[in-house]
Amino acid sequence: MTLIRSWVDTANDPDCPFPLNNLPYGVFSTAGSAPRCGVAIGDFVLDVAALEKSGLLPLTGAPHLDRGAWNPVMSAGSAVWAHLRKLLFGHLAADSGTRDQIEPHLYALGAVTLHMPFNVSEYTDFYAGKNHAVNVGTMFRGAENALPPNWLHIPIGYNGRASSVVVSGSDVRRPWGQLKGPNDDAPRWAPCARFDLELEMGAIVGTPSEGPISVAEADENIFGYVLLNDWSARDIQAWEYQPLGPFQAKATATTISPWIVTKEALEPFRTSTPAREKELLPHLREPGPMLYDIDLTVELAPQGAAPSVIARTNYSQMYYSAAQQLAHHTTSGCPMRAGDLLGSGTISGPTPESRGSLLELSWGGKEPLTLDGGATRSFLEDGDTLTLKGACKGAGYTIGFGDCTGTVLPALSDPYAR
Amino acid sequence: MTLIRSWVDTANDPDCPFPLNNLPYGVFSTAGSAPRCGVAIGDFVLDVAALEKSGLLPLTGAPHLDRGAWNPVMSAGSAVWAHLRKLLFGHLAADSGTRDQIEPHLYALGAVTLHMPFNVSEYTDFYAGKNHAVNVGTMFRGAENALPPNWLHIPIGYNGRASSVVVSGSDVRRPWGQLKGPNDDAPRWAPCARFDLELEMGAIVGTPSEGPISVAEADENIFGYVLLNDWSARDIQAWEYQPLGPFQAKATATTISPWIVTKEALEPFRTSTPAREKELLPHLREPGPMLYDIDLTVELAPQGAAPSVIARTNYSQMYYSAAQQLAHHTTSGCPMRAGDLLGSGTISGPTPESRGSLLELSWGGKEPLTLDGGATRSFLEDGDTLTLKGACKGAGYTIGFGDCTGTVLPALSDPYAR
């Protein structure tokens, strides 16, 4: 696929994250106005709510774009998704006949506030990166028992907390929790001392389902993808997670990037999951490539200091695709809804530099990471800003997601000491 | 507390589950009409949506009762909860001056359809019954390691799946899943063979919160309680739950009773959690009694046969109250919303007859249960109807919840063989 040219000049720069090929969906506001749907193009956001209102984006039924969330478009079905994208292409292509009507609805990206692009119905987090699972398993159970017996057969996942999902730019307050180290006699109530990031992709369900669906159907039902940082309190997790899994360790915040990159935009970058050590049961086999070639980086900037890249990896490192995860999610008959968010699990590559969490990068805190300025990190410190970036590289163009960023605020004084 | 008399005669029967003391909140419809809010009184449901429309239930702001869910009332705040209850008392008390205006809005309970009483925002399930945890732990890990080390210090919970919560009377389809027995070489795809119930109470969050809240605040924020059956596929669970907890094993369905019994109605039945083996950290200590004395029974009726009572226990058997669970849920800063549902965990008493799951009643299938008609059960069979019942016994009156019932339908033919 090559660049599709737009009359929005900045969209034609090969390094611009938002060319006409992309058209990602967000929610924005300008000073004094209500949040509404927008589409990123070049250095601008296009006010598609205004376009719909003026009749330039005729979709069937009630207005879809004025609600401050993309859920109504998701719920309208995949024919509407395709129709909307086609209309946007028509308006924004270099040979558009409607430029004069569209141009007044562009706002400079730097001048708008971005909000959560959709209402998260429910949030599920997976554990589907093999390098991550092996690394964590090796640290906790030894190299010989690194992968749980089920790991090569099902995409292991757990339900997360939708109410804690926030948009990029939201500060994240270091949590308190119940902690008990291996040498402590009893648990204590203290601020988390091993606060971490997890580099993930998030897949958003657009089409609801009631019963079990196939991997191919699951792929059809996905609306788009975001970058996702699943902030994790490792010390809270260590004490709480047996026997029923992570709970408060993962409930402080999960940050997503502000733009939903549609499946259509990612289509040229499809790639397959790796070869299988164990043949999957038929219902989990992929009928075609369902991962995507997305370069991912993590930057850490201590307060007042320049960012250091602490990890570089690629979404194609996953062992299970989002379509496989979604199919598995429905096997028991679990109903899925528009706006369900599925975290991929931490995306770590095979090399030390490609690990998607500080737990792995510092090997459980035993090998602190040295940042560019000389500072070291085992886990996150107050004031640290984490930024995830993602990009697909086409011929003369880039598909970007917008930064997924958040700054760690210090823990409050004891919230119960009052 | 004694019976408060109503002009609705059937509400004054000491065994009636819906006296004036109760006033539980549900959602009902009659043939051809839309679901709307109703309140149970005696043998009737009172159409409170109609009363609000006609000005007989003046609440502040937009209509609250015509939406087919009680969430708008929850969100209106506890002053509105108290005001609504006071208005209902006035209209329905024996000395009411408005009987003539109210009576036309009563519908016979037997002639209406009951729906989900609220929209479940998110669903969390706990593991807070000590007898249950000891029983299950003994079966899986031996008596000496029955309780995980954290169990006496925090109410262990995991996030469940809100989309799978259904109202009493909904059939439950036996799920398929990935299964692997200890003697199997590889996992297989098959219908669940160890389908089970879990007898629980559900607490409903009414007042949202953003940061950590105390146990006292958590108690204030709870709107009411329902009976809850957390259907569980034990064989799916056994293969999937390590290391991140139950997922598809708990996603087929969770059934709740149709009436939300308010905290106000339960007030006279408050009781304390049991004495502690380990002192809790201060933020989890109860400032007063926060469990309730609610008698609970489970009935199992094979297809075409009479029901047998298979368990009798009491909610006061829990080790942690819903207020403690909700407080713990917020420790990491997790935002809670109106409509969040918290399952108590399986409520088992100390005796074999008081166990709240077939896993425990049949001791992992090793000691099948004999029903009244002579049939035996290790786990649920197709056509079995499960019914949970709950009642608080006051002086001359009963607080009931309405049955929490569901029938097991046979598994579909392989959903992927097409």
PDB file of C-alpha atoms in Angstrom, chain A residues 100-298:
ATOM      1  CA  ASP A 100     -14.355  24.292   0.912  1.00  0.00           C
ATOM      2  CA  GLN A 101     -17.110  22.794   3.026  1.00  0.00           C
ATOM      3  CA  ILE A 102     -14.757  20.573   5.043  1.00  0.00           C
ATOM      4  CA  GLU A 103     -11.873  22.907   5.761  1.00  0.00           C
ATOM      5  CA  PRO A 104     -13.768  25.125   8.257  1.00  0.00           C
ATOM      6  CA  HIS A 105     -14.229  22.035  10.451  1.00  0.00           C
ATOM      7  CA  LEU A 106     -10.517  21.354  10.936  1.00  0.00           C
ATOM      8  CA  TYR A 107      -8.949  22.207  14.285  1.00  0.00           C
ATOM      9  CA  ALA A 108      -5.224  22.212  14.964  1.00  0.00           C
ATOM     10  CA  LEU A 109      -4.396  19.085  16.960  1.00  0.00           C
ATOM     11  CA  GLY A 110      -2.313  21.146  19.346  1.00  0.00           C
ATOM     12  CA  ALA A 111      -5.308  23.313  20.249  1.00  0.00           C
ATOM     13  CA  VAL A 112      -7.832  20.638  21.216  1.00  0.00           C
ATOM     14  CA  THR A 113      -8.331  18.462  24.276  1.00  0.00           C
ATOM     15  CA  LEU A 114      -8.598  14.742  23.609  1.00  0.00           C
ATOM     16  CA  HIS A 115     -10.952  12.571  25.682  1.00  0.00           C
ATOM     17  CA  MET A 116     -11.657   8.851  26.022  1.00  0.00           C
ATOM     18  CA  PRO A 117     -12.584   7.853  22.462  1.00  0.00           C
ATOM     19  CA  PHE A 118     -15.231   5.348  23.585  1.00  0.00           C
ATOM     20  CA  ASN A 119     -17.081   4.100  26.622  1.00  0.00           C
ATOM     21  CA  VAL A 120     -15.403   0.916  27.794  1.00  0.00           C
ATOM     22  CA  SER A 121     -18.144  -1.663  28.325  1.00  0.00           C
ATOM     23  CA  GLU A 122     -15.908  -4.255  29.947  1.00  0.00           C
ATOM     24  CA  TYR A 123     -12.163  -4.670  29.986  1.00  0.00           C
ATOM     25  CA  THR A 124     -10.331  -7.971  29.667  1.00  0.00           C
ATOM     26  CA  ASP A 125      -6.592  -8.336  29.894  1.00  0.00           C
ATOM     27  CA  PHE A 126      -4.693 -11.231  28.359  1.00  0.00           C
ATOM     28  CA  TYR A 127      -1.291 -12.770  28.936  1.00  0.00           C
ATOM     29  CA  ALA A 128      -0.600 -13.749  25.371  1.00  0.00           C
ATOM     30  CA  GLY A 129       2.996 -12.680  24.804  1.00  0.00           C
ATOM     31  CA  LYS A 130       5.221 -15.718  25.052  1.00  0.00           C
ATOM     32  CA  ASN A 131       8.456 -13.894  25.800  1.00  0.00           C
ATOM     33  CA  HIS A 132       6.719 -12.023  28.619  1.00  0.00           C
ATOM     34  CA  ALA A 133       5.149 -15.176  30.027  1.00  0.00           C
ATOM     35  CA  VAL A 134       8.466 -17.014  29.885  1.00  0.00           C
ATOM     36  CA  ASN A 135      10.331 -14.115  31.495  1.00  0.00           C
ATOM     37  CA  VAL A 136       7.832 -13.693  34.318  1.00  0.00           C
ATOM     38  CA  GLY A 137       7.444 -17.434  34.767  1.00  0.00           C
ATOM     39  CA  THR A 138      11.209 -17.892  34.951  1.00  0.00           C
ATOM     40  CA  MET A 139      11.503 -15.215  37.618  1.00  0.00           C
ATOM     41  CA  PHE A 140       8.672 -16.627  39.716  1.00  0.00           C
ATOM     42  CA  ARG A 141       8.787 -20.381  39.115  1.00  0.00           C
ATOM     43  CA  GLY A 142      12.154 -21.114  37.512  1.00  0.00           C
ATOM     44  CA  ALA A 143      13.028 -21.720  33.861  1.00  0.00           C
ATOM     45  CA  GLU A 144      11.723 -25.271  33.799  1.00  0.00           C
ATOM     46  CA  ASN A 145       8.230 -24.307  34.927  1.00  0.00           C
ATOM     47  CA  ALA A 146       8.100 -20.925  33.232  1.00  0.00           C
ATOM     48  CA  LEU A 147       5.018 -21.503  31.108  1.00  0.00           C
ATOM     49  CA  PRO A 148       1.884 -22.799  32.860  1.00  0.00           C
ATOM     50  CA  PRO A 149       0.655 -26.083  31.291  1.00  0.00           C
ATOM     51  CA  ASN A 150      -2.351 -24.401  29.673  1.00  0.00           C
ATOM     52  CA  TRP A 151      -0.406 -21.524  28.145  1.00  0.00           C
ATOM     53  CA  LEU A 152       0.315 -23.035  24.734  1.00  0.00           C
ATOM     54  CA  HIS A 153      -3.318 -24.188  24.391  1.00  0.00           C
ATOM     55  CA  ILE A 154      -5.454 -21.183  25.318  1.00  0.00           C
ATOM     56  CA  PRO A 155      -4.947 -17.440  25.416  1.00  0.00           C
ATOM     57  CA  ILE A 156      -4.950 -16.959  29.199  1.00  0.00           C
ATOM     58  CA  GLY A 157      -6.927 -13.888  30.220  1.00  0.00           C
ATOM     59  CA  TYR A 158      -8.705 -12.351  33.166  1.00  0.00           C
ATOM     60  CA  ASN A 159     -11.357  -9.707  33.557  1.00  0.00           C
ATOM     61  CA  GLY A 160     -10.025  -6.253  34.384  1.00  0.00           C
ATOM     62  CA  ARG A 161     -11.761  -3.139  35.585  1.00  0.00           C
ATOM     63  CA  ALA A 162     -13.365  -0.942  32.893  1.00  0.00           C
ATOM     64  CA  SER A 163     -13.913   1.973  35.288  1.00  0.00           C
ATOM     65  CA  SER A 164     -10.148   2.390  35.651  1.00  0.00           C
ATOM     66  CA  VAL A 165      -9.407   2.874  31.929  1.00  0.00           C
ATOM     67  CA  VAL A 166      -8.266   6.437  31.199  1.00  0.00           C
ATOM     68  CA  VAL A 167      -7.132   8.323  28.119  1.00  0.00           C
ATOM     69  CA  SER A 168      -3.551   9.254  27.389  1.00  0.00           C
ATOM     70  CA  GLY A 169      -2.414  12.312  29.307  1.00  0.00           C
ATOM     71  CA  SER A 170      -4.195  11.379  32.518  1.00  0.00           C
ATOM     72  CA  ASP A 171      -1.923  11.401  35.539  1.00  0.00           C
ATOM     73  CA  VAL A 172      -1.709   8.148  37.470  1.00  0.00           C
ATOM     74  CA  ARG A 173      -1.574   8.257  41.246  1.00  0.00           C
ATOM     75  CA  ARG A 174       0.706   5.682  42.893  1.00  0.00           C
ATOM     76  CA  PRO A 175      -1.654   3.395  44.819  1.00  0.00           C
ATOM     77  CA  TRP A 176      -1.559   2.172  48.368  1.00  0.00           C
ATOM     78  CA  GLY A 177      -2.139  -1.484  48.982  1.00  0.00           C
ATOM     79  CA  GLN A 178      -1.742  -4.435  51.248  1.00  0.00           C
ATOM     80  CA  LEU A 179       1.833  -5.683  50.895  1.00  0.00           C
ATOM     81  CA  LYS A 180       3.704  -8.589  52.384  1.00  0.00           C
ATOM     82  CA  GLY A 181       7.251  -9.373  51.441  1.00  0.00           C
ATOM     83  CA  PRO A 182       8.662 -12.882  51.808  1.00  0.00           C
ATOM     84  CA  ASN A 183      10.421 -11.845  55.036  1.00  0.00           C
ATOM     85  CA  ASP A 184       7.512  -9.949  56.592  1.00  0.00           C
ATOM     86  CA  ASP A 185       5.646 -11.591  59.467  1.00  0.00           C
ATOM     87  CA  ALA A 186       2.386  -9.923  58.553  1.00  0.00           C
ATOM     88  CA  PRO A 187       1.011  -7.799  55.739  1.00  0.00           C
ATOM     89  CA  ARG A 188       1.206  -4.026  56.020  1.00  0.00           C
ATOM     90  CA  TRP A 189      -0.639  -1.096  54.435  1.00  0.00           C
ATOM     91  CA  ALA A 190       1.774   1.003  52.417  1.00  0.00           C
ATOM     92  CA  PRO A 191       2.246   2.771  49.104  1.00  0.00           C
ATOM     93  CA  CYS A 192       3.167   0.489  46.225  1.00  0.00           C
ATOM     94  CA  ALA A 193       6.960   0.283  45.918  1.00  0.00           C
ATOM     95  CA  ARG A 194       7.068  -1.732  42.683  1.00  0.00           C
ATOM     96  CA  PHE A 195       4.869   0.259  40.332  1.00  0.00           C
ATOM     97  CA  ASP A 196       5.265  -0.813  36.723  1.00  0.00           C
ATOM     98  CA  LEU A 197       4.029  -0.380  33.176  1.00  0.00           C
ATOM     99  CA  GLU A 198       2.881  -3.013  30.716  1.00  0.00           C
ATOM    100  CA  LEU A 199       3.234  -2.303  27.014  1.00  0.00           C
ATOM    101  CA  GLU A 200       0.151  -3.696  25.299  1.00  0.00           C
ATOM    102  CA  MET A 201      -2.190  -3.224  22.384  1.00  0.00           C
ATOM    103  CA  GLY A 202      -5.922  -2.966  23.028  1.00  0.00           C
ATOM    104  CA  ALA A 203      -8.503  -4.383  20.633  1.00  0.00           C
ATOM    105  CA  ILE A 204     -11.998  -2.883  20.714  1.00  0.00           C
ATOM    106  CA  VAL A 205     -15.059  -5.014  20.040  1.00  0.00           C
ATOM    107  CA  GLY A 206     -17.441  -3.243  17.658  1.00  0.00           C
ATOM    108  CA  THR A 207     -19.999  -5.916  16.824  1.00  0.00           C
ATOM    109  CA  PRO A 208     -21.658  -7.619  19.782  1.00  0.00           C
ATOM    110  CA  SER A 209     -22.107 -11.383  19.983  1.00  0.00           C
ATOM    111  CA  GLU A 210     -24.150 -13.723  22.156  1.00  0.00           C
ATOM    112  CA  GLY A 211     -22.735 -17.242  21.828  1.00  0.00           C
ATOM    113  CA  PRO A 212     -19.430 -18.815  20.806  1.00  0.00           C
ATOM    114  CA  ILE A 213     -17.895 -17.218  17.711  1.00  0.00           C
ATOM    115  CA  SER A 214     -15.072 -18.397  15.473  1.00  0.00           C
ATOM    116  CA  VAL A 215     -11.698 -16.696  15.104  1.00  0.00           C
ATOM    117  CA  ALA A 216     -12.778 -15.409  11.678  1.00  0.00           C
ATOM    118  CA  GLU A 217     -15.994 -13.973  13.131  1.00  0.00           C
ATOM    119  CA  ALA A 218     -14.052 -12.468  16.012  1.00  0.00           C
ATOM    120  CA  ASP A 219     -11.731 -10.716  13.566  1.00  0.00           C
ATOM    121  CA  GLU A 220     -14.784  -9.319  11.753  1.00  0.00           C
ATOM    122  CA  ASN A 221     -16.245  -8.046  15.026  1.00  0.00           C
ATOM    123  CA  ILE A 222     -13.179  -6.010  16.023  1.00  0.00           C
ATOM    124  CA  PHE A 223     -13.602  -2.295  15.383  1.00  0.00           C
ATOM    125  CA  GLY A 224     -10.047  -1.082  15.899  1.00  0.00           C
ATOM    126  CA  TYR A 225      -6.950  -0.938  18.041  1.00  0.00           C
ATOM    127  CA  VAL A 226      -5.285   1.374  20.560  1.00  0.00           C
ATOM    128  CA  LEU A 227      -2.015   1.374  22.464  1.00  0.00           C
ATOM    129  CA  LEU A 228      -2.519   0.343  26.070  1.00  0.00           C
ATOM    130  CA  ASN A 229      -0.466   0.695  29.233  1.00  0.00           C
ATOM    131  CA  ASP A 230      -1.715  -1.610  31.958  1.00  0.00           C
ATOM    132  CA  TRP A 231      -0.176   0.025  35.026  1.00  0.00           C
ATOM    133  CA  SER A 232       0.681  -2.720  37.502  1.00  0.00           C
ATOM    134  CA  ALA A 233       1.485  -2.733  41.210  1.00  0.00           C
ATOM    135  CA  ARG A 234       3.797  -5.734  41.363  1.00  0.00           C
ATOM    136  CA  ASP A 235       4.029  -5.883  45.158  1.00  0.00           C
ATOM    137  CA  ILE A 236       0.253  -5.702  45.603  1.00  0.00           C
ATOM    138  CA  GLN A 237      -0.081  -8.373  42.911  1.00  0.00           C
ATOM    139  CA  ALA A 238       2.424 -10.728  44.531  1.00  0.00           C
ATOM    140  CA  TRP A 239       0.441 -10.854  47.775  1.00  0.00           C
ATOM    141  CA  GLU A 240      -3.092 -10.896  46.358  1.00  0.00           C
ATOM    142  CA  TYR A 241      -3.040 -12.933  43.145  1.00  0.00           C
ATOM    143  CA  GLN A 242      -3.273 -16.453  44.503  1.00  0.00           C
ATOM    144  CA  PRO A 243      -5.649 -18.157  43.915  1.00  0.00           C
ATOM    145  CA  LEU A 244      -7.999 -15.966  41.853  1.00  0.00           C
ATOM    146  CA  GLY A 245      -5.723 -13.677  39.881  1.00  0.00           C
ATOM    147  CA  PRO A 246      -4.775  -9.979  39.841  1.00  0.00           C
ATOM    148  CA  PHE A 247      -7.312  -7.590  41.357  1.00  0.00           C
ATOM    149  CA  GLN A 248      -6.270  -4.338  43.041  1.00  0.00           C
ATOM    150  CA  ALA A 249      -2.798  -4.572  41.498  1.00  0.00           C
ATOM    151  CA  LYS A 250      -4.378  -3.784  38.135  1.00  0.00           C
ATOM    152  CA  ALA A 251      -7.231  -1.492  39.178  1.00  0.00           C
ATOM    153  CA  THR A 252      -5.456   1.839  39.633  1.00  0.00           C
ATOM    154  CA  ALA A 253      -5.405   2.765  35.965  1.00  0.00           C
ATOM    155  CA  THR A 254      -5.045   1.459  32.428  1.00  0.00           C
ATOM    156  CA  THR A 255      -4.124   4.158  29.906  1.00  0.00           C
ATOM    157  CA  ILE A 256      -5.090   3.986  26.232  1.00  0.00           C
ATOM    158  CA  SER A 257      -3.957   6.110  23.309  1.00  0.00           C
ATOM    159  CA  PRO A 258      -6.504   8.727  22.203  1.00  0.00           C
ATOM    160  CA  TRP A 259      -7.093   7.504  18.637  1.00  0.00           C
ATOM    161  CA  ILE A 260      -8.836   4.292  17.637  1.00  0.00           C
ATOM    162  CA  VAL A 261      -6.946   3.024  14.590  1.00  0.00           C
ATOM    163  CA  THR A 262      -9.463   1.069  12.565  1.00  0.00           C
ATOM    164  CA  LYS A 263      -8.940  -2.465  11.375  1.00  0.00           C
ATOM    165  CA  GLU A 264      -9.250  -1.129   7.807  1.00  0.00           C
ATOM    166  CA  ALA A 265      -6.249   1.166   8.289  1.00  0.00           C
ATOM    167  CA  LEU A 266      -4.184  -1.719   9.645  1.00  0.00           C
ATOM    168  CA  GLU A 267      -5.195  -4.143   6.886  1.00  0.00           C
ATOM    169  CA  PRO A 268      -1.951  -3.803   4.829  1.00  0.00           C
ATOM    170  CA  PHE A 269       0.106  -4.714   7.891  1.00  0.00           C
ATOM    171  CA  ARG A 270      -1.430  -8.083   8.725  1.00  0.00           C
ATOM    172  CA  THR A 271       0.967 -10.784   9.790  1.00  0.00           C
ATOM    173  CA  SER A 272       0.664 -14.235  11.289  1.00  0.00           C
ATOM    174  CA  THR A 273       1.194 -15.503  14.784  1.00  0.00           C
ATOM    175  CA  PRO A 274       4.345 -17.598  15.172  1.00  0.00           C
ATOM    176  CA  ALA A 275       4.648 -21.315  14.529  1.00  0.00           C
ATOM    177  CA  ARG A 276       2.991 -23.419  17.225  1.00  0.00           C
ATOM    178  CA  GLU A 277       4.780 -25.754  19.585  1.00  0.00           C
ATOM    179  CA  LYS A 278       1.441 -27.478  20.221  1.00  0.00           C
ATOM    180  CA  GLU A 279      -1.305 -27.667  17.651  1.00  0.00           C
ATOM    181  CA  LEU A 280      -4.253 -25.578  18.747  1.00  0.00           C
ATOM    182  CA  LEU A 281      -7.714 -27.070  19.005  1.00  0.00           C
ATOM    183  CA  PRO A 282      -9.579 -26.335  15.750  1.00  0.00           C
ATOM    184  CA  HIS A 283     -11.732 -23.526  17.103  1.00  0.00           C
ATOM    185  CA  LEU A 284      -8.664 -21.461  18.026  1.00  0.00           C
ATOM    186  CA  ARG A 285      -6.782 -21.852  14.730  1.00  0.00           C
ATOM    187  CA  GLU A 286      -6.371 -18.737  12.620  1.00  0.00           C
ATOM    188  CA  PRO A 287      -7.805 -18.891   9.106  1.00  0.00           C
ATOM    189  CA  GLY A 288      -5.354 -16.171   8.023  1.00  0.00           C
ATOM    190  CA  PRO A 289      -2.918 -13.586   9.385  1.00  0.00           C
ATOM    191  CA  MET A 290      -4.534 -11.754  12.292  1.00  0.00           C
ATOM    192  CA  LEU A 291      -1.678  -9.991  14.010  1.00  0.00           C
ATOM    193  CA  TYR A 292      -0.253  -6.708  12.712  1.00  0.00           C
ATOM    194  CA  ASP A 293       3.263  -5.458  12.094  1.00  0.00           C
ATOM    195  CA  ILE A 294       3.281  -2.495  14.487  1.00  0.00           C
ATOM    196  CA  ASP A 295       6.572  -1.104  15.774  1.00  0.00           C
ATOM    197  CA  LEU A 296       6.285  -0.213  19.433  1.00  0.00           C
ATOM    198  CA  THR A 297       8.504   1.823  21.724  1.00  0.00           C
ATOM    199  CA  VAL A 298       8.389   2.776  25.380  1.00  0.00           C
TER     200      VAL A 298
END
